[in-house]
Amino acid sequence: QVQVVESGGGLVQFGGSLRLSCTASKSISSMYAVGWYRQAPGKEREMIAEFRGSPDGAIYTDSMKDRFTISRDDAKNTVYLQMDNLKPEDTAVYYCNLEPHWGSDYWGQGTQVTVSS
């Protein structure tokens, strides 16, 4: 079984920054894709960014690229999400996703990010 744990969320002021961490119980280098998603109240889950097929380049949702940066440390089995210039509309539960080469995806429990206005 693979466990995925997100951390680093919390309350931040408008314009502030946070760095989220996602740690896995299995080597993330063995996964086909690793990424970050979020779900705000009343909205559908949306992808922020991910590494897919290769650890060398990230794929971003266009609207996220200016302020969010995904990175990884395979030695720590950890993927990060640096979030800058946060806005109230960024308030959401942020989830880490691991997609294996074969089988169902693994999801963390989520970490709450709240941006005050």
mmCIF file with all atom_site columns, C-alpha atoms in Angstrom:
data_model
loop_
_atom_site.group_PDB
_atom_site.id
_atom_site.type_symbol
_atom_site.label_atom_id
_atom_site.label_alt_id
_atom_site.label_comp_id
_atom_site.label_asym_id
_atom_site.label_entity_id
_atom_site.label_seq_id
_atom_site.pdbx_PDB_ins_code
_atom_site.Cartn_x
_atom_site.Cartn_y
_atom_site.Cartn_z
_atom_site.occupancy
_atom_site.B_iso_or_equiv
_atom_site.pdbx_formal_charge
_atom_site.auth_seq_id
_atom_site.auth_comp_id
_atom_site.auth_asym_id
_atom_site.auth_atom_id
_atom_site.pdbx_PDB_model_num
ATOM 1   C CA . GLN A 1 1   ? 0.000   0.000  0.000   1.00 0.00 ? 1   GLN A CA 1
ATOM 2   C CA . VAL A 1 2   ? 1.149   3.520  -0.784  1.00 0.00 ? 2   VAL A CA 1
ATOM 3   C CA . GLN A 1 3   ? 0.476   6.322  1.652   1.00 0.00 ? 3   GLN A CA 1
ATOM 4   C CA . VAL A 1 4   ? 0.492   9.946  0.565   1.00 0.00 ? 4   VAL A CA 1
ATOM 5   C CA . VAL A 1 5   ? 0.587   12.808 3.060   1.00 0.00 ? 5   VAL A CA 1
ATOM 6   C CA . GLU A 1 6   ? 0.298   16.509 2.281   1.00 0.00 ? 6   GLU A CA 1
ATOM 7   C CA . SER A 1 7   ? 1.484   19.188 4.666   1.00 0.00 ? 7   SER A CA 1
ATOM 8   C CA . GLY A 1 8   ? 2.245   22.884 4.765   1.00 0.00 ? 8   GLY A CA 1
ATOM 9   C CA . GLY A 1 9   ? -1.211  24.335 4.440   1.00 0.00 ? 9   GLY A CA 1
ATOM 10  C CA . GLY A 1 10  ? -2.676  26.934 6.719   1.00 0.00 ? 10  GLY A CA 1
ATOM 11  C CA . LEU A 1 11  ? -3.887  30.490 6.927   1.00 0.00 ? 11  LEU A CA 1
ATOM 12  C CA . VAL A 1 12  ? -1.985  33.081 4.942   1.00 0.00 ? 12  VAL A CA 1
ATOM 13  C CA . GLN A 1 13  ? -2.580  36.726 4.179   1.00 0.00 ? 13  GLN A CA 1
ATOM 14  C CA . PHE A 1 14  ? -3.460  38.050 0.764   1.00 0.00 ? 14  PHE A CA 1
ATOM 15  C CA . GLY A 1 15  ? -0.250  38.263 -1.243  1.00 0.00 ? 15  GLY A CA 1
ATOM 16  C CA . GLY A 1 16  ? 1.602   35.803 0.940   1.00 0.00 ? 16  GLY A CA 1
ATOM 17  C CA . SER A 1 17  ? 3.368   32.575 0.100   1.00 0.00 ? 17  SER A CA 1
ATOM 18  C CA . LEU A 1 18  ? 3.241   28.950 1.153   1.00 0.00 ? 18  LEU A CA 1
ATOM 19  C CA . ARG A 1 19  ? 5.148   25.831 0.255   1.00 0.00 ? 19  ARG A CA 1
ATOM 20  C CA . LEU A 1 20  ? 3.224   22.592 0.334   1.00 0.00 ? 20  LEU A CA 1
ATOM 21  C CA . SER A 1 21  ? 4.900   19.221 0.686   1.00 0.00 ? 21  SER A CA 1
ATOM 22  C CA . CYS A 1 22  ? 3.727   15.785 -0.343  1.00 0.00 ? 22  CYS A CA 1
ATOM 23  C CA . THR A 1 23  ? 5.545   12.760 1.008   1.00 0.00 ? 23  THR A CA 1
ATOM 24  C CA . ALA A 1 24  ? 4.952   9.223  -0.187  1.00 0.00 ? 24  ALA A CA 1
ATOM 25  C CA . SER A 1 25  ? 5.698   5.856  1.353   1.00 0.00 ? 25  SER A CA 1
ATOM 26  C CA . LYS A 1 26  ? 6.948   4.611  -2.002  1.00 0.00 ? 26  LYS A CA 1
ATOM 27  C CA . SER A 1 27  ? 9.548   6.016  -4.331  1.00 0.00 ? 27  SER A CA 1
ATOM 28  C CA . ILE A 1 28  ? 7.964   8.718  -6.437  1.00 0.00 ? 28  ILE A CA 1
ATOM 29  C CA . SER A 1 29  ? 10.456  7.911  -9.164  1.00 0.00 ? 29  SER A CA 1
ATOM 30  C CA . SER A 1 30  ? 8.544   4.670  -9.694  1.00 0.00 ? 30  SER A CA 1
ATOM 31  C CA . MET A 1 31  ? 5.355   6.573  -10.490 1.00 0.00 ? 31  MET A CA 1
ATOM 32  C CA . TYR A 1 32  ? 4.320   7.550  -13.979 1.00 0.00 ? 32  TYR A CA 1
ATOM 33  C CA . ALA A 1 33  ? 2.981   10.896 -12.819 1.00 0.00 ? 33  ALA A CA 1
ATOM 34  C CA . VAL A 1 34  ? 2.981   13.003 -9.661  1.00 0.00 ? 34  VAL A CA 1
ATOM 35  C CA . GLY A 1 35  ? 1.104   16.235 -9.275  1.00 0.00 ? 35  GLY A CA 1
ATOM 36  C CA . TRP A 1 36  ? -0.938  18.722 -7.324  1.00 0.00 ? 36  TRP A CA 1
ATOM 37  C CA . TYR A 1 37  ? -4.658  19.370 -7.524  1.00 0.00 ? 37  TYR A CA 1
ATOM 38  C CA . ARG A 1 38  ? -7.050  21.541 -5.591  1.00 0.00 ? 38  ARG A CA 1
ATOM 39  C CA . GLN A 1 39  ? -10.740 21.791 -4.886  1.00 0.00 ? 39  GLN A CA 1
ATOM 40  C CA . ALA A 1 40  ? -12.418 24.954 -3.696  1.00 0.00 ? 40  ALA A CA 1
ATOM 41  C CA . PRO A 1 41  ? -15.861 24.983 -2.083  1.00 0.00 ? 41  PRO A CA 1
ATOM 42  C CA . GLY A 1 42  ? -18.553 24.604 -4.710  1.00 0.00 ? 42  GLY A CA 1
ATOM 43  C CA . LYS A 1 43  ? -16.065 23.969 -7.498  1.00 0.00 ? 43  LYS A CA 1
ATOM 44  C CA . GLU A 1 44  ? -14.699 20.917 -9.242  1.00 0.00 ? 44  GLU A CA 1
ATOM 45  C CA . ARG A 1 45  ? -11.256 19.554 -8.609  1.00 0.00 ? 45  ARG A CA 1
ATOM 46  C CA . GLU A 1 46  ? -8.695  21.119 -10.883 1.00 0.00 ? 46  GLU A CA 1
ATOM 47  C CA . MET A 1 47  ? -5.144  20.280 -11.763 1.00 0.00 ? 47  MET A CA 1
ATOM 48  C CA . ILE A 1 48  ? -2.460  22.746 -10.814 1.00 0.00 ? 48  ILE A CA 1
ATOM 49  C CA . ALA A 1 49  ? 0.695   21.095 -12.095 1.00 0.00 ? 49  ALA A CA 1
ATOM 50  C CA . GLU A 1 50  ? 2.222   17.679 -12.539 1.00 0.00 ? 50  GLU A CA 1
ATOM 51  C CA . PHE A 1 51  ? 5.190   15.723 -13.717 1.00 0.00 ? 51  PHE A CA 1
ATOM 52  C CA . ARG A 1 52  ? 3.995   13.199 -16.280 1.00 0.00 ? 52  ARG A CA 1
ATOM 53  C CA . GLY A 1 53  ? 6.182   10.559 -17.873 1.00 0.00 ? 53  GLY A CA 1
ATOM 54  C CA . SER A 1 54  ? 9.383   12.380 -17.051 1.00 0.00 ? 54  SER A CA 1
ATOM 55  C CA . PRO A 1 55  ? 10.799  13.996 -13.920 1.00 0.00 ? 55  PRO A CA 1
ATOM 56  C CA . ASP A 1 56  ? 12.513  16.653 -16.005 1.00 0.00 ? 56  ASP A CA 1
ATOM 57  C CA . GLY A 1 57  ? 9.626   18.854 -17.037 1.00 0.00 ? 57  GLY A CA 1
ATOM 58  C CA . ALA A 1 58  ? 6.409   19.934 -15.406 1.00 0.00 ? 58  ALA A CA 1
ATOM 59  C CA . ILE A 1 59  ? 3.016   20.477 -16.970 1.00 0.00 ? 59  ILE A CA 1
ATOM 60  C CA . TYR A 1 60  ? 0.927   23.345 -15.676 1.00 0.00 ? 60  TYR A CA 1
ATOM 61  C CA . THR A 1 61  ? -2.598  24.508 -16.024 1.00 0.00 ? 61  THR A CA 1
ATOM 62  C CA . ASP A 1 62  ? -2.102  27.808 -17.831 1.00 0.00 ? 62  ASP A CA 1
ATOM 63  C CA . SER A 1 63  ? -3.783  29.918 -15.181 1.00 0.00 ? 63  SER A CA 1
ATOM 64  C CA . MET A 1 64  ? -1.515  28.502 -12.463 1.00 0.00 ? 64  MET A CA 1
ATOM 65  C CA . LYS A 1 65  ? 1.879   28.872 -14.049 1.00 0.00 ? 65  LYS A CA 1
ATOM 66  C CA . ASP A 1 66  ? 2.589   32.463 -13.069 1.00 0.00 ? 66  ASP A CA 1
ATOM 67  C CA . ARG A 1 67  ? 2.281   31.962 -9.322  1.00 0.00 ? 67  ARG A CA 1
ATOM 68  C CA . PHE A 1 68  ? 2.684   28.234 -8.637  1.00 0.00 ? 68  PHE A CA 1
ATOM 69  C CA . THR A 1 69  ? 5.804   26.127 -9.060  1.00 0.00 ? 69  THR A CA 1
ATOM 70  C CA . ILE A 1 70  ? 6.026   22.366 -8.710  1.00 0.00 ? 70  ILE A CA 1
ATOM 71  C CA . SER A 1 71  ? 9.284   20.662 -7.807  1.00 0.00 ? 71  SER A CA 1
ATOM 72  C CA . ARG A 1 72  ? 10.430  17.304 -6.521  1.00 0.00 ? 72  ARG A CA 1
ATOM 73  C CA . ASP A 1 73  ? 13.077  15.638 -4.402  1.00 0.00 ? 73  ASP A CA 1
ATOM 74  C CA . ASP A 1 74  ? 13.107  11.985 -5.323  1.00 0.00 ? 74  ASP A CA 1
ATOM 75  C CA . ALA A 1 75  ? 15.594  11.124 -2.579  1.00 0.00 ? 75  ALA A CA 1
ATOM 76  C CA . LYS A 1 76  ? 12.984  12.257 -0.056  1.00 0.00 ? 76  LYS A CA 1
ATOM 77  C CA . ASN A 1 77  ? 10.025  10.836 -1.997  1.00 0.00 ? 77  ASN A CA 1
ATOM 78  C CA . THR A 1 78  ? 8.599   14.322 -1.867  1.00 0.00 ? 78  THR A CA 1
ATOM 79  C CA . VAL A 1 79  ? 6.926   16.686 -4.288  1.00 0.00 ? 79  VAL A CA 1
ATOM 80  C CA . TYR A 1 80  ? 6.516   20.363 -3.480  1.00 0.00 ? 80  TYR A CA 1
ATOM 81  C CA . LEU A 1 81  ? 4.224   23.146 -4.532  1.00 0.00 ? 81  LEU A CA 1
ATOM 82  C CA . GLN A 1 82  ? 5.503   26.678 -4.064  1.00 0.00 ? 82  GLN A CA 1
ATOM 83  C CA . MET A 1 83  ? 2.645   29.154 -4.050  1.00 0.00 ? 83  MET A CA 1
ATOM 84  C CA . ASP A 1 84  ? 3.294   32.876 -4.301  1.00 0.00 ? 84  ASP A CA 1
ATOM 85  C CA . ASN A 1 85  ? 1.136   35.990 -4.375  1.00 0.00 ? 85  ASN A CA 1
ATOM 86  C CA . LEU A 1 86  ? -1.781  34.088 -2.945  1.00 0.00 ? 86  LEU A CA 1
ATOM 87  C CA . LYS A 1 87  ? -5.297  35.373 -3.397  1.00 0.00 ? 87  LYS A CA 1
ATOM 88  C CA . PRO A 1 88  ? -8.577  34.600 -1.633  1.00 0.00 ? 88  PRO A CA 1
ATOM 89  C CA . GLU A 1 89  ? -9.706  32.587 -4.649  1.00 0.00 ? 89  GLU A CA 1
ATOM 90  C CA . ASP A 1 90  ? -6.798  30.227 -3.979  1.00 0.00 ? 90  ASP A CA 1
ATOM 91  C CA . THR A 1 91  ? -8.574  29.061 -0.836  1.00 0.00 ? 91  THR A CA 1
ATOM 92  C CA . ALA A 1 92  ? -9.094  25.338 -1.316  1.00 0.00 ? 92  ALA A CA 1
ATOM 93  C CA . VAL A 1 93  ? -8.083  21.900 -0.201  1.00 0.00 ? 93  VAL A CA 1
ATOM 94  C CA . TYR A 1 94  ? -4.885  20.971 -1.980  1.00 0.00 ? 94  TYR A CA 1
ATOM 95  C CA . TYR A 1 95  ? -4.292  17.339 -2.884  1.00 0.00 ? 95  TYR A CA 1
ATOM 96  C CA . CYS A 1 96  ? -1.278  15.370 -3.979  1.00 0.00 ? 96  CYS A CA 1
ATOM 97  C CA . ASN A 1 97  ? -1.743  12.721 -6.650  1.00 0.00 ? 97  ASN A CA 1
ATOM 98  C CA . LEU A 1 98  ? 0.481   9.800  -7.566  1.00 0.00 ? 98  LEU A CA 1
ATOM 99  C CA . GLU A 1 99  ? -0.304  7.900  -10.737 1.00 0.00 ? 99  GLU A CA 1
ATOM 100 C CA . PRO A 1 100 ? 1.387   4.521  -11.110 1.00 0.00 ? 100 PRO A CA 1
ATOM 101 C CA . HIS A 1 101 ? 2.267   2.970  -14.430 1.00 0.00 ? 101 HIS A CA 1
ATOM 102 C CA . TRP A 1 102 ? -0.547  0.525  -13.869 1.00 0.00 ? 102 TRP A CA 1
ATOM 103 C CA . GLY A 1 103 ? -3.412  0.628  -11.422 1.00 0.00 ? 103 GLY A CA 1
ATOM 104 C CA . SER A 1 104 ? -5.431  3.196  -9.535  1.00 0.00 ? 104 SER A CA 1
ATOM 105 C CA . ASP A 1 105 ? -4.112  6.585  -8.526  1.00 0.00 ? 105 ASP A CA 1
ATOM 106 C CA . TYR A 1 106 ? -3.070  7.378  -4.987  1.00 0.00 ? 106 TYR A CA 1
ATOM 107 C CA . TRP A 1 107 ? -4.350  10.501 -3.256  1.00 0.00 ? 107 TRP A CA 1
ATOM 108 C CA . GLY A 1 108 ? -3.439  12.192 -0.033  1.00 0.00 ? 108 GLY A CA 1
ATOM 109 C CA . GLN A 1 109 ? -5.901  13.433 2.550   1.00 0.00 ? 109 GLN A CA 1
ATOM 110 C CA . GLY A 1 110 ? -5.466  17.018 1.439   1.00 0.00 ? 110 GLY A CA 1
ATOM 111 C CA . THR A 1 111 ? -4.201  20.102 3.196   1.00 0.00 ? 111 THR A CA 1
ATOM 112 C CA . GLN A 1 112 ? -6.318  23.199 3.681   1.00 0.00 ? 112 GLN A CA 1
ATOM 113 C CA . VAL A 1 113 ? -5.070  26.515 2.358   1.00 0.00 ? 113 VAL A CA 1
ATOM 114 C CA . THR A 1 114 ? -7.000  29.588 3.410   1.00 0.00 ? 114 THR A CA 1
ATOM 115 C CA . VAL A 1 115 ? -6.095  33.024 2.096   1.00 0.00 ? 115 VAL A CA 1
ATOM 116 C CA . SER A 1 116 ? -7.519  35.964 3.997   1.00 0.00 ? 116 SER A CA 1
ATOM 117 C CA . SER A 1 117 ? -8.913  38.946 2.143   1.00 0.00 ? 117 SER A CA 1
#
